[in-house]
JSON list of C-alpha atoms in Angstrom, two decimals:
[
{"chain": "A", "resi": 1, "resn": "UNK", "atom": "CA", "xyz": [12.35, 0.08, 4.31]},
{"chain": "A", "resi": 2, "resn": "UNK", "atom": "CA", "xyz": [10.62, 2.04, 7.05]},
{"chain": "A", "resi": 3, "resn": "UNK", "atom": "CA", "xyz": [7.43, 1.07, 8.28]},
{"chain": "A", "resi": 4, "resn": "UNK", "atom": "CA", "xyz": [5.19, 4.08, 9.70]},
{"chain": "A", "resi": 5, "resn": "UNK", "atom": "CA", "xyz": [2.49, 3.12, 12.29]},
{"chain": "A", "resi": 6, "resn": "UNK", "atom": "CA", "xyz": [-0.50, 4.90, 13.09]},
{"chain": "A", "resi": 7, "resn": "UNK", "atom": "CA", "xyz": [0.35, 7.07, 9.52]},
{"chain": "A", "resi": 8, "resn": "UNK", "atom": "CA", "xyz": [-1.86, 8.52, 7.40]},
{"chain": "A", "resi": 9, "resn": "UNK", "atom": "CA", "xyz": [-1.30, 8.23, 3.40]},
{"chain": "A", "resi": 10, "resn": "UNK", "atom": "CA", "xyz": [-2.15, 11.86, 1.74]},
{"chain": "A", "resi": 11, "resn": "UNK", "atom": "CA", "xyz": [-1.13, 11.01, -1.97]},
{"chain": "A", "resi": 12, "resn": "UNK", "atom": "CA", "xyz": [0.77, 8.60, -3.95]},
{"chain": "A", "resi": 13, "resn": "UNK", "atom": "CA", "xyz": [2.48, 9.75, -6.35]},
{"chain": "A", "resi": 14, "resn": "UNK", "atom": "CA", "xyz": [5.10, 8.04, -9.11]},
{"chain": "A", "resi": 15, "resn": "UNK", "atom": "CA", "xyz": [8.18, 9.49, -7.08]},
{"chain": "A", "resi": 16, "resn": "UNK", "atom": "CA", "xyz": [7.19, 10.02, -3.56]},
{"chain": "A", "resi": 17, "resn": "UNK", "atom": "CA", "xyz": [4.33, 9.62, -0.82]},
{"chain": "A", "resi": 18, "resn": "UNK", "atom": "CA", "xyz": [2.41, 12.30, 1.05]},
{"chain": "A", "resi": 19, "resn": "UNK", "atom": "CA", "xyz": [1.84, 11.04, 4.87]},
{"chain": "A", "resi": 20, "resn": "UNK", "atom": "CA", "xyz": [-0.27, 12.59, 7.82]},
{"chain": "A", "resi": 21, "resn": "UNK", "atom": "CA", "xyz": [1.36, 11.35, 11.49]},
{"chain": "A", "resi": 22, "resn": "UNK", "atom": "CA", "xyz": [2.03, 13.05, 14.90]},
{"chain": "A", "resi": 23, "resn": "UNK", "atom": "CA", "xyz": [5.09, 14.66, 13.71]},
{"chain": "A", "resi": 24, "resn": "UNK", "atom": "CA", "xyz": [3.12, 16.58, 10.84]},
{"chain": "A", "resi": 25, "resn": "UNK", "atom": "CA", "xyz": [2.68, 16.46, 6.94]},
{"chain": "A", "resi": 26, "resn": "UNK", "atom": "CA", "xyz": [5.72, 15.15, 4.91]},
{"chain": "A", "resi": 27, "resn": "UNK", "atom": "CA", "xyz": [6.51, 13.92, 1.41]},
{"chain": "A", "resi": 28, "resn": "UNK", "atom": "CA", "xyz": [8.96, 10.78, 1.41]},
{"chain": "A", "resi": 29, "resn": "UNK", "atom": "CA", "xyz": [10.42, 10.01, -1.49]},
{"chain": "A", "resi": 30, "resn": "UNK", "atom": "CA", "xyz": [9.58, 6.55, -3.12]},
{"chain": "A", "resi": 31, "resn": "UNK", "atom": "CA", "xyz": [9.34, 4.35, -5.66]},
{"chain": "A", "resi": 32, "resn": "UNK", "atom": "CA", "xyz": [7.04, 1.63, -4.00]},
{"chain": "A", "resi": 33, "resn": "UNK", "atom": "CA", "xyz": [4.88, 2.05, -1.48]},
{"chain": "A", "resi": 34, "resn": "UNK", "atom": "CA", "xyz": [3.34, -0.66, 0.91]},
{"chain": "A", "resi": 35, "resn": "UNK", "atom": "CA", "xyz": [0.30, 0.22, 2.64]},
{"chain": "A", "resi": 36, "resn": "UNK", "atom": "CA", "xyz": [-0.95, -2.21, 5.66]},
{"chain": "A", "resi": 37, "resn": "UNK", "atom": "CA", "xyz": [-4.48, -1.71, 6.55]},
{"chain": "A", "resi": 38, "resn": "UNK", "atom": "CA", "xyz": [-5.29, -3.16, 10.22]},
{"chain": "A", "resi": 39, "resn": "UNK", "atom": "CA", "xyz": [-6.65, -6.31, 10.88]},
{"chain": "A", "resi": 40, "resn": "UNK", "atom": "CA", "xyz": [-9.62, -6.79, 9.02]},
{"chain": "A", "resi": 41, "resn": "UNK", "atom": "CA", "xyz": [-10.60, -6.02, 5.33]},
{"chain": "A", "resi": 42, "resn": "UNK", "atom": "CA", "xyz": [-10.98, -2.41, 3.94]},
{"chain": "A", "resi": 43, "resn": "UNK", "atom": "CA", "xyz": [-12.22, -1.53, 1.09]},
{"chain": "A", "resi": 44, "resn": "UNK", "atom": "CA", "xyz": [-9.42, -0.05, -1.27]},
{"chain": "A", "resi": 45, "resn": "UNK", "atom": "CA", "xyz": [-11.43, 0.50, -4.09]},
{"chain": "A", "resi": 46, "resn": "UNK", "atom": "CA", "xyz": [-11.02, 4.05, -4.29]},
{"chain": "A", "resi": 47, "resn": "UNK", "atom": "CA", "xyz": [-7.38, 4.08, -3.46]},
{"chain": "A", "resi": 48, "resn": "UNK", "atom": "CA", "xyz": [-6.95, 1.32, -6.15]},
{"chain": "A", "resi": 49, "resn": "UNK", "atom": "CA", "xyz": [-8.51, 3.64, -8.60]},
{"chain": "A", "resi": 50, "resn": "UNK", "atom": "CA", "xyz": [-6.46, 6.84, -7.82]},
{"chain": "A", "resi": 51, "resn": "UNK", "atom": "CA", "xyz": [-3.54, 5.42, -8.31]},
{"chain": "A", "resi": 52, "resn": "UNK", "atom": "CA", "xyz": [-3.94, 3.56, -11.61]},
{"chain": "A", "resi": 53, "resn": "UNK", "atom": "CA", "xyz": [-5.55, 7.05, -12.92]},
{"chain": "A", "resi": 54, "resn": "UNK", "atom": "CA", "xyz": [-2.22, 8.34, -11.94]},
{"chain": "A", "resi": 55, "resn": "UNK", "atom": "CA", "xyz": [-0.90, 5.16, -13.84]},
{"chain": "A", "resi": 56, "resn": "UNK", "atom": "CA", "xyz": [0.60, 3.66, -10.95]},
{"chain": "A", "resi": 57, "resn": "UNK", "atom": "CA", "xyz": [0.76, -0.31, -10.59]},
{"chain": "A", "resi": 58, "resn": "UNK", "atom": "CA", "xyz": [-1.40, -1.61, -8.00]},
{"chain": "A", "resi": 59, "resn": "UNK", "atom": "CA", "xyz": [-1.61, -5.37, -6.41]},
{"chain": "A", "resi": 60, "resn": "UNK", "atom": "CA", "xyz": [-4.40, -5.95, -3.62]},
{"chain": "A", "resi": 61, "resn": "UNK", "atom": "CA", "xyz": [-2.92, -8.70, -1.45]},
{"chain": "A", "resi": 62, "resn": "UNK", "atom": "CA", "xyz": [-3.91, -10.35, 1.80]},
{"chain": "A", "resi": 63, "resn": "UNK", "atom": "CA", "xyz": [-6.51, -9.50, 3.79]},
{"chain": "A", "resi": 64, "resn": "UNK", "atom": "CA", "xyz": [-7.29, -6.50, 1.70]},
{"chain": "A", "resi": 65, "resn": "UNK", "atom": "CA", "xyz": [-8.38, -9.14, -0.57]},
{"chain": "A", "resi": 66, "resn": "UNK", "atom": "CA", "xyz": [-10.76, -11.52, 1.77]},
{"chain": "A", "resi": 67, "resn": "UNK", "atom": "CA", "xyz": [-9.88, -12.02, 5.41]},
{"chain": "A", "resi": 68, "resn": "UNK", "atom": "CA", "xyz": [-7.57, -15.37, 5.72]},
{"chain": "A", "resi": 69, "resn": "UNK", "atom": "CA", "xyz": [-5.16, -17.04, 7.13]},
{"chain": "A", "resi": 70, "resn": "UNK", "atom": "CA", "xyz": [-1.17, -15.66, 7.58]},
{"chain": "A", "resi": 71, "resn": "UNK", "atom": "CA", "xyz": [0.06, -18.40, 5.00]},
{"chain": "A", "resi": 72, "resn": "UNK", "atom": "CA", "xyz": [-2.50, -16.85, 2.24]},
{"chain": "A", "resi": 73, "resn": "UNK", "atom": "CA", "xyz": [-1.24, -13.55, 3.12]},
{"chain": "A", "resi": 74, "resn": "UNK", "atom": "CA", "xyz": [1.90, -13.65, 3.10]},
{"chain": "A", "resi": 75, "resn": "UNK", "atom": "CA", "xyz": [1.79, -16.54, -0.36]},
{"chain": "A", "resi": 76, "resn": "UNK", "atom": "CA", "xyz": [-0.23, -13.32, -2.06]},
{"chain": "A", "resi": 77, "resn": "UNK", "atom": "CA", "xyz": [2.44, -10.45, -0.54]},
{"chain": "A", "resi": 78, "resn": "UNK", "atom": "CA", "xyz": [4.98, -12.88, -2.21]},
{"chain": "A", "resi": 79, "resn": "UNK", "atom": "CA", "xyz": [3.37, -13.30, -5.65]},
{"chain": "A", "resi": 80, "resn": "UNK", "atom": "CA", "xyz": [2.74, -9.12, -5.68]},
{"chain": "A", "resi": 81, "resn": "UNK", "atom": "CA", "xyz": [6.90, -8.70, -4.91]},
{"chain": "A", "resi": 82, "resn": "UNK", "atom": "CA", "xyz": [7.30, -11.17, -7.37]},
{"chain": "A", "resi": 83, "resn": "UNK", "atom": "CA", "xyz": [4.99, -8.96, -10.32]},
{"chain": "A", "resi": 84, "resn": "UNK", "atom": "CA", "xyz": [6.83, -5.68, -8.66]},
{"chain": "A", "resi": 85, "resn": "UNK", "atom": "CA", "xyz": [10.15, -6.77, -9.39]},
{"chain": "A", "resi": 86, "resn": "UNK", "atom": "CA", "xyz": [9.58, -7.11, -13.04]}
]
């Protein structure tokens, strides 16, 4: 896993993931793809949407969902690795 701070995602798509940082454009490849939002709730709805039209799986989890506590979080991050792995 590699976690990318202070990245911007370009494109998901079913093999890789376009990102936007200080060292440029690249395109990682991947099969999932976990994308961590700040502290405070965003609203995904359009990412959500791109994705499934590209028929990607989705799961909205934590704080993306309602702002909470760490033990929702991380119960919701759980369930979603739980749906992924199947």
């Amino acid at each position: 896993m590699v976690m990318m701070p202070k990245t911007r995602c370009l494109e998901i798509t079913p093999n890789s993931v376009k990102v936007e940082n200080a060292d440029g454009v690249q395109t990682l490849e991947a099969d999932t793809v976990i994308y961590a939002l700040g502290m405070r709730s965003v609203d995904i709805s359009a990412l959500k949407e791109a994705a499934e039209t590209k028929g990607l799986k989705t799961w909205v989890i934590g704080d993306a969902i309602a702002p909470g506590k760490v033990d929702q979080a991380t119960r919701s991050g759980y369930l979603a690795g739980i749906e992924v792995g199947k």
